[in-house]
Coordinates of C-alpha atoms in Angstrom, one line a residue:
Chain P
M1 CA 98.8 64.4 76.4
L2 CA 96.6 66.9 78.0
T3 CA 94.0 64.8 80.0
E4 CA 91.2 66.0 82.2
D5 CA 92.8 64.5 85.3
G6 CA 96.3 65.8 84.4
L7 CA 95.2 69.4 84.1
Y8 CA 93.0 69.2 87.2
R9 CA 96.0 68.1 89.3
V10 CA 98.1 70.8 87.9
V11 CA 95.6 73.6 88.5
L12 CA 95.1 72.3 92.1
E13 CA 98.8 72.6 92.6
M14 CA 98.8 76.1 91.0
L15 CA 96.2 77.3 93.5
H16 CA 98.0 75.8 96.4
R17 CA 101.4 77.2 95.4
A18 CA 100.1 80.6 94.6
E19 CA 98.3 81.0 97.9
I20 CA 101.3 79.9 100.0
T21 CA 104.4 81.3 98.3
L22 CA 105.3 84.4 96.2
P23 CA 107.0 84.3 92.9
G24 CA 110.8 84.9 93.3
D25 CA 110.7 88.2 91.3
V26 CA 108.2 89.7 93.8
T27 CA 110.1 88.5 97.0
R28 CA 113.4 90.0 95.5
A29 CA 111.6 93.3 94.8
L30 CA 110.3 93.4 98.3
K31 CA 113.8 92.8 99.7
R32 CA 115.3 95.5 97.6
A33 CA 112.7 98.0 98.9
L34 CA 114.0 97.4 102.4
N35 CA 117.1 99.4 101.5
R36 CA 115.3 102.3 100.0
G37 CA 114.8 105.4 102.1
R38 CA 115.2 105.9 105.9
N39 CA 111.6 105.8 107.0
P40 CA 111.7 103.3 109.9
I41 CA 107.9 102.5 109.7
A42 CA 108.1 101.8 106.0
K43 CA 111.0 99.4 106.8
L44 CA 109.0 97.7 109.6
Q45 CA 106.1 97.1 107.2
L46 CA 108.4 95.4 104.7
E47 CA 110.2 93.4 107.4
L48 CA 106.7 92.1 108.6
M49 CA 105.8 91.2 105.0
L50 CA 109.0 89.1 104.5
K51 CA 108.7 87.6 107.9
N52 CA 105.0 86.6 107.0
L53 CA 106.2 85.0 103.8
K54 CA 108.5 82.7 105.8
V55 CA 105.8 81.7 108.2
A56 CA 103.2 81.1 105.5
K57 CA 105.8 78.8 103.8
K58 CA 106.8 76.9 106.9
M59 CA 103.3 76.4 108.2
D60 CA 101.9 75.7 104.7
V61 CA 99.1 78.3 105.1
P62 CA 97.9 81.1 102.9
I63 CA 100.0 84.2 102.9
C64 CA 96.9 86.5 103.4
Q65 CA 93.5 85.5 104.9
D66 CA 92.0 87.2 101.8
T67 CA 92.6 84.2 99.5
G68 CA 90.9 86.1 96.9
T69 CA 89.0 85.1 93.8
F70 CA 90.6 83.6 90.8
T71 CA 91.2 84.8 87.2
F72 CA 92.6 82.2 84.8
F73 CA 94.1 83.2 81.4
V74 CA 94.2 80.2 79.2
Q75 CA 96.0 80.0 75.8
I76 CA 94.9 77.1 73.7
G77 CA 96.7 76.0 70.5
R78 CA 94.3 75.6 67.6
K79 CA 95.6 72.2 66.7
L80 CA 94.8 70.9 70.3
Q81 CA 91.6 69.0 70.9
L82 CA 90.2 69.1 74.4
N83 CA 87.9 66.2 75.1
F84 CA 86.8 67.7 78.5
D85 CA 85.0 70.8 79.7
L86 CA 87.7 73.2 80.7
R87 CA 85.5 75.4 82.8
D88 CA 84.3 72.3 84.8
V89 CA 87.9 71.3 85.4
L90 CA 88.8 74.8 86.7
T91 CA 85.8 75.0 88.8
R92 CA 86.3 71.6 90.4
A93 CA 90.0 72.6 91.2
V94 CA 88.8 75.8 92.9
T95 CA 86.2 73.8 95.0
E96 CA 88.8 71.2 96.0
A97 CA 91.4 73.9 96.8
T98 CA 88.9 75.8 98.9
L99 CA 88.5 72.6 101.2
K100 CA 92.1 71.4 101.1
V101 CA 94.4 74.5 101.3
P102 CA 92.1 75.7 102.9
L103 CA 90.8 78.9 101.3
R104 CA 88.3 81.5 102.8
T105 CA 84.8 81.3 101.2
N106 CA 84.8 84.8 99.6
V107 CA 82.3 84.4 96.7
V108 CA 78.8 85.8 97.4
D109 CA 75.8 86.8 95.3
P110 CA 76.3 90.4 94.4
I111 CA 72.9 91.7 95.5
T112 CA 71.7 89.4 98.3
R113 CA 75.4 88.9 99.4
K114 CA 74.5 85.2 100.2
P115 CA 77.9 83.2 100.4
M116 CA 78.3 80.8 97.6
K117 CA 79.7 77.3 98.2
S118 CA 83.5 76.7 97.6
N119 CA 84.3 80.1 95.9
T120 CA 82.5 79.2 92.7
G121 CA 79.4 80.5 91.0
E122 CA 78.3 82.5 87.9
G123 CA 81.5 84.1 86.6
Q124 CA 83.8 82.5 89.3
P125 CA 86.4 81.4 88.6
N126 CA 86.9 84.1 85.9
I127 CA 88.3 82.6 82.7
H128 CA 89.8 84.3 79.7
I129 CA 90.5 82.1 76.7
E130 CA 92.8 83.0 73.8
L131 CA 93.4 80.9 70.8
V132 CA 96.9 80.6 69.7
E133 CA 99.0 78.7 67.1
G134 CA 99.9 75.1 67.0
N135 CA 99.9 72.7 70.0
E136 CA 100.7 75.2 72.7
F137 CA 98.7 75.2 76.0
Q138 CA 99.4 77.7 78.7
I139 CA 97.4 78.6 81.9
D140 CA 98.2 81.6 84.1
L141 CA 96.5 82.3 87.5
L142 CA 96.1 85.6 89.3
V143 CA 94.7 85.5 92.7
R144 CA 92.8 88.7 93.4
G145 CA 92.2 90.0 96.9
S146 CA 89.5 92.6 97.2
G147 CA 91.7 95.4 98.7
A148 CA 93.6 95.6 95.4
E149 CA 90.5 94.8 93.2
N150 CA 88.4 97.5 94.7
C151 CA 91.0 100.3 93.9
G152 CA 90.9 99.7 90.2
R153 CA 89.7 102.4 87.8
L154 CA 88.7 102.8 84.2
F155 CA 89.3 106.1 82.6
M156 CA 87.8 107.0 79.1
L157 CA 90.3 109.8 78.3
G158 CA 90.0 112.2 75.5
P159 CA 91.7 110.9 72.3
T160 CA 94.7 113.3 72.6
A161 CA 95.6 112.8 76.2
G162 CA 98.6 111.0 75.1
S163 CA 101.2 109.2 77.4
D164 CA 101.1 112.2 79.8
G165 CA 97.3 111.6 80.2
V166 CA 98.0 108.0 80.9
K167 CA 100.6 108.8 83.5
Q168 CA 98.2 111.3 85.2
A169 CA 95.4 108.7 85.2
V170 CA 97.7 106.2 87.1
L171 CA 98.9 108.6 89.6
T172 CA 95.4 109.9 90.3
T173 CA 94.4 106.2 90.9
L174 CA 97.3 105.7 93.2
R175 CA 96.6 108.9 95.2
E176 CA 93.0 108.0 95.7
A177 CA 93.9 104.4 96.7
G178 CA 96.5 105.4 99.3
G179 CA 97.2 102.5 101.6
K180 CA 94.1 100.6 100.6
P181 CA 95.3 98.2 97.9
C182 CA 98.2 97.0 100.2
P183 CA 101.2 98.8 98.7
P184 CA 103.9 98.4 97.5
T185 CA 101.6 97.3 94.7
I186 CA 102.2 96.1 91.1
V187 CA 100.2 98.4 88.7
G188 CA 98.7 96.9 85.7
V189 CA 97.7 99.4 83.0
G190 CA 95.6 98.5 79.9
I191 CA 95.9 101.3 77.2
G192 CA 93.5 101.5 74.2
G193 CA 91.2 99.0 72.8
T194 CA 87.6 99.4 74.2
M195 CA 86.3 99.5 77.8
E196 CA 86.6 95.7 78.4
T197 CA 89.8 95.2 76.4
A198 CA 91.6 97.9 78.4
C199 CA 90.3 96.2 81.7
V200 CA 91.4 92.7 80.7
G201 CA 94.8 94.1 79.4
A202 CA 95.4 95.7 82.7
K203 CA 94.8 92.4 84.4
R204 CA 96.8 90.3 81.9
A205 CA 99.7 92.9 82.3
L206 CA 100.0 91.8 85.9
L207 CA 101.1 88.4 84.8
R208 CA 104.4 89.6 83.4
S209 CA 107.4 89.0 85.8
L210 CA 109.1 92.1 87.3
K211 CA 112.3 90.9 85.7
K212 CA 111.0 91.3 82.2
P213 CA 110.8 94.8 80.7
N214 CA 108.1 95.5 78.2
S215 CA 109.1 94.2 74.7
D216 CA 107.9 97.5 73.2
P217 CA 110.8 100.1 74.0
A218 CA 108.3 103.1 74.2
L219 CA 106.1 101.2 76.6
A220 CA 109.1 100.2 78.7
K221 CA 110.1 103.7 79.0
L222 CA 106.6 104.9 80.0
E223 CA 106.5 102.1 82.6
R224 CA 109.8 103.4 84.1
K225 CA 108.6 107.0 84.1
I226 CA 105.3 106.2 85.8
E227 CA 107.1 104.0 88.4
L228 CA 109.5 106.8 89.3
A229 CA 106.7 109.3 89.6
A230 CA 104.6 106.9 91.7
N231 CA 107.5 106.2 94.1
R232 CA 107.7 110.0 94.7
L233 CA 104.2 110.1 96.1
D234 CA 105.3 109.1 99.6
I235 CA 102.4 106.7 100.0
G236 CA 104.8 103.9 100.8
P237 CA 104.3 100.4 102.3
M238 CA 100.7 100.2 103.6
G239 CA 100.2 104.0 103.0
L240 CA 102.3 104.8 106.1
G241 CA 104.9 106.7 104.0
G242 CA 108.1 105.8 102.3
R243 CA 109.8 105.6 99.0
T244 CA 108.3 102.3 97.7
T245 CA 104.6 102.7 96.6
V246 CA 104.9 100.5 93.7
L247 CA 107.1 97.4 92.8
G248 CA 106.6 97.9 89.2
V249 CA 104.3 99.2 86.4
R250 CA 103.1 96.8 83.7
I251 CA 101.5 98.1 80.5
E252 CA 99.5 96.4 77.8
K253 CA 98.3 98.2 74.6
A254 CA 95.7 97.7 72.0
T255 CA 94.7 99.9 69.1
S256 CA 91.6 102.0 69.7
H257 CA 88.9 104.0 68.0
T258 CA 90.2 107.4 66.7
A259 CA 87.9 109.2 69.1
S260 CA 88.7 107.1 72.3
L261 CA 91.6 106.5 74.7
P262 CA 90.5 104.0 77.3
V263 CA 92.9 103.5 80.2
A264 CA 92.3 100.9 82.8
V265 CA 94.4 100.6 86.0
A266 CA 94.5 97.4 88.1
F267 CA 96.4 96.9 91.2
Q268 CA 97.9 93.7 92.5
C269 CA 98.8 93.9 96.2
W270 CA 102.4 93.3 97.5
A271 CA 101.3 89.7 98.0
A272 CA 101.2 89.4 94.2
R273 CA 100.1 85.8 94.1
R274 CA 100.2 84.1 90.7
A275 CA 101.1 80.8 89.2
S276 CA 101.6 79.3 85.6
A277 CA 101.5 75.9 83.9
K278 CA 102.1 74.8 80.4
L279 CA 102.6 71.7 78.3
V280 CA 106.2 70.5 78.7
N281 CA 106.9 67.4 76.4
G282 CA 103.1 67.0 76.1
E283 CA 102.4 67.0 79.9
P284 CA 101.1 69.9 81.9
R285 CA 103.6 71.1 84.4
L286 CA 104.1 74.1 86.7
V287 CA 106.5 76.6 85.4
E288 CA 108.1 79.8 87.0
P289 CA 105.3 82.4 86.9
Chain X
M1 CA 112.1 100.7 119.3
K2 CA 110.5 98.3 121.7
P3 CA 106.6 98.1 121.5
T4 CA 104.6 99.2 124.4
R5 CA 102.4 96.3 125.6
L6 CA 98.6 97.0 125.8
T7 CA 96.4 94.7 127.7
P8 CA 92.6 95.4 127.2
P9 CA 90.4 96.6 128.7
L10 CA 91.9 100.0 128.0
S11 CA 91.2 103.2 129.8
E12 CA 90.9 106.6 128.1
P13 CA 94.1 108.0 129.8
D14 CA 96.0 104.9 128.5
I15 CA 94.9 105.7 124.9
R16 CA 95.3 109.4 125.1
K17 CA 99.0 108.9 125.9
L18 CA 99.7 107.2 122.6
R19 CA 101.3 109.2 119.7
T20 CA 101.4 108.4 116.0
G21 CA 104.6 106.5 115.2
D22 CA 104.6 104.7 118.5
L23 CA 104.7 100.9 118.3
V24 CA 102.5 98.8 120.6
S25 CA 101.7 95.2 120.9
I26 CA 98.6 93.5 122.4
T27 CA 98.1 90.7 124.8
G28 CA 94.6 89.8 125.7
K29 CA 91.3 89.8 124.1
I30 CA 90.4 91.3 120.8
V31 CA 87.2 91.0 118.7
T32 CA 87.0 91.0 114.9
A33 CA 84.3 92.9 113.0
R34 CA 83.9 94.2 109.5
D35 CA 81.0 95.4 107.2
K36 CA 78.2 93.0 108.1
A37 CA 78.9 92.9 112.0
Y38 CA 79.2 96.8 112.0
T39 CA 75.9 97.1 110.3
R40 CA 74.2 94.7 112.6
A41 CA 75.8 96.2 115.7
I42 CA 74.4 99.7 114.8
S43 CA 71.0 98.5 114.0
D44 CA 70.5 96.1 116.9
A45 CA 72.5 97.1 119.9
K46 CA 72.5 93.9 121.6
L47 CA 76.1 92.9 121.3
P48 CA 76.9 89.3 122.2
V49 CA 80.3 90.4 123.6
K50 CA 81.2 93.4 125.9
L51 CA 83.4 95.9 123.9
Q52 CA 83.6 98.7 126.5
G53 CA 87.4 99.6 126.6
G54 CA 87.9 96.8 124.1
I55 CA 89.9 96.5 120.9
V56 CA 88.2 95.7 117.5
Y57 CA 90.1 94.1 114.8
H58 CA 89.1 94.8 111.3
C59 CA 89.6 91.2 110.0
G60 CA 87.8 88.4 108.2
P61 CA 89.8 85.4 109.3
L62 CA 90.4 82.3 107.4
A63 CA 89.4 79.6 110.0
K64 CA 88.9 76.0 109.8
R65 CA 86.9 73.5 111.8
T66 CA 89.0 70.8 113.6
P67 CA 87.9 67.9 115.8
S68 CA 88.9 70.1 118.8
G69 CA 87.2 73.3 117.5
W70 CA 87.8 76.2 115.2
K71 CA 91.3 77.1 114.4
V72 CA 92.6 80.4 112.8
V73 CA 94.7 79.7 109.7
S74 CA 95.4 83.2 108.5
A75 CA 94.1 86.4 109.9
G76 CA 95.5 89.8 108.7
P77 CA 93.7 93.1 108.7
T78 CA 91.1 94.2 106.1
T79 CA 90.6 97.6 104.6
S80 CA 89.2 99.8 107.5
A81 CA 87.8 102.6 105.2
R82 CA 85.1 100.3 104.0
M83 CA 83.3 100.9 107.4
D84 CA 83.9 104.7 107.4
Q85 CA 80.2 105.7 107.0
I86 CA 79.3 104.0 110.3
Q87 CA 82.8 103.9 111.9
A88 CA 82.2 106.7 114.6
K89 CA 78.7 105.5 115.3
F90 CA 80.1 102.0 116.0
V91 CA 82.8 103.2 118.2
K92 CA 80.5 105.6 120.2
L93 CA 77.9 102.8 120.6
T94 CA 80.4 100.1 121.8
G95 CA 82.9 102.2 123.8
V96 CA 85.8 100.6 121.8
R97 CA 89.3 102.2 122.6
A98 CA 91.4 101.0 119.7
L99 CA 90.7 99.8 116.2
I100 CA 93.2 97.6 114.4
G101 CA 93.2 97.6 110.6
K102 CA 94.9 98.5 107.4
G103 CA 94.8 101.6 105.0
G104 CA 93.5 103.9 107.7
V105 CA 90.2 105.9 107.8
G106 CA 89.0 108.9 106.1
E107 CA 90.1 112.4 107.3
K108 CA 86.6 113.2 108.9
V109 CA 86.5 109.8 110.6
A110 CA 90.0 110.2 112.0
G111 CA 88.8 113.5 113.6
Q112 CA 85.7 111.7 115.1
L113 CA 87.9 108.9 116.5
A114 CA 90.2 111.4 118.1
R115 CA 87.2 113.1 119.9
L116 CA 85.9 109.8 121.1
G117 CA 89.3 108.8 122.5
C118 CA 89.9 105.9 120.1
V119 CA 93.3 105.1 118.4
Y120 CA 93.8 103.5 115.1
L121 CA 96.6 100.8 115.0
A122 CA 98.0 99.6 111.7
F123 CA 99.3 96.1 110.9
P124 CA 100.4 95.3 107.4
G125 CA 97.7 93.9 105.1
G126 CA 98.5 90.6 103.6
T127 CA 100.4 89.3 106.7
G128 CA 97.8 86.7 107.6
A129 CA 100.0 83.8 108.4
L130 CA 102.1 86.0 110.9
A131 CA 99.1 87.5 112.6
A132 CA 97.5 84.0 113.0
K133 CA 100.7 83.0 114.9
S134 CA 99.8 85.5 117.7
V135 CA 96.4 84.0 118.2
A136 CA 96.6 81.9 121.3
K137 CA 93.1 80.9 121.4
I138 CA 89.5 81.4 119.9
E139 CA 87.3 82.3 122.9
G140 CA 84.1 82.4 120.8
V141 CA 82.4 83.1 117.6
F142 CA 79.1 85.1 117.4
W143 CA 76.8 86.0 114.4
R144 CA 78.1 83.0 112.3
D145 CA 75.0 83.4 110.0
L146 CA 76.8 86.5 108.6
G147 CA 79.4 84.1 107.1
I148 CA 82.9 83.1 108.4
P149 CA 84.8 86.3 107.4
E150 CA 81.9 88.6 108.6
A151 CA 81.3 86.9 112.0
L152 CA 82.5 88.3 115.4
W153 CA 85.5 86.2 116.4
V154 CA 86.7 86.7 120.0
L155 CA 90.4 86.0 119.9
R156 CA 92.9 85.8 122.7
V157 CA 96.2 87.1 121.3
R158 CA 99.8 87.1 122.7
D159 CA 102.2 89.8 121.7
F160 CA 100.3 90.7 118.6
G161 CA 102.4 93.4 116.9
P162 CA 104.3 95.4 116.4
L163 CA 101.4 97.6 115.5
V164 CA 102.0 101.2 114.5
V165 CA 99.8 104.0 116.0
A166 CA 98.8 105.5 112.8
I167 CA 96.0 107.9 114.1
D168 CA 96.1 109.2 117.6
T169 CA 93.6 111.0 119.9
R170 CA 95.1 114.5 119.1
G171 CA 94.0 113.8 115.5
D172 CA 97.5 113.3 114.1
N173 CA 97.3 110.9 111.1
I174 CA 100.2 109.3 109.4
Y175 CA 98.2 108.5 106.2
L176 CA 97.7 112.2 105.6
D177 CA 101.3 113.1 105.4
Q178 CA 101.3 111.9 101.8
K179 CA 99.0 114.9 101.1
R180 CA 102.0 117.1 100.9
W181 CA 102.6 115.7 97.4
N182 CA 99.2 116.5 96.0

């Protein structure tokens, strides 16, 4: 059964695990990048990143001091009845994790810049809820550092820009960002929909493991094409040059107005921190993100 | 390549010898500063710590209070370019000889740093746990009212590196090499 306490404990564990270890697909992609190209500085950056992962795990401390803000994607089966306040559970888990992991207090008022307590406040944590069939329940977490967050872009392209227009939008964003979003990044691209669906799609796309190709063959091909072009930009690890600028490109698509083509680009830094949990035999459990 | 050891305070000739692509490590005192501390420093010149010949680290550490005092938990670099509008003014005012950060600074700022005799040293972003291991001691924290990440943390580091000299005093800039693809 999905109880308030059970969910709270699982979300707390998700936050802890996401901050201290990276998902296996990301670590493997970083290791593969070590053997790409001959730039010694690029190699050094990747070696330090991998060494850092070992230190963080061993010392049980956050990988990055920018422990970020939190975006949760929650899928709730329409047959499920939650007899608790979901937002309250997620907020309490973030508050507790801030003290216990510990996390840096990053959340401030946007105008006065006054720090908020425990990384919570209006709109924090950020929660997207989707209703699904049956008794399913899944919760996915993205940890968002501001280096990557600040380099995101929304393009309202002309309706006939096509897949080449999408590719150019991503490459423009990558060039402008340079070393700032902590490359090699994972690039989330939201194509179509409206302004906000493109942005949310770009973020949700970042949840998909680097092992999984896009289920739509045309989009899988476009992802591969953009990835190859991106890795020819010579931005490289931390913008110091090299052949690995992105670890992967992840696209989500939605239908749009006949006169519109919104394209949103969201980065996830190399420290691509994420975690997932779902109901397994009726109990919330952490699953491979 | 073995990193060259830098021990602040640094002299101008020490810094002018460094070239892009060189590796260095730091042993001694460094001071963190980012957006809010920069803004305060240039508006109110009374710095609580001497930075002449010093090294400023663009970093907002994750620190926790323990019974024996503050402890740095994770302390990697932050995006340096956020401070670009006042970067040169800050360096001129304080007499800093090296900045440590990630992502580099804008082309114009890089030129200003070169003229002022200040190098830019890069450490990979996101490597907070590794960087924290080089912090031997917190010597002090000032301007706490700015918030934990924004305060000035005076850190004594040991063999912090290897850092890459990414912008040198001749104005060479590793980050701009990517421009050949534009």
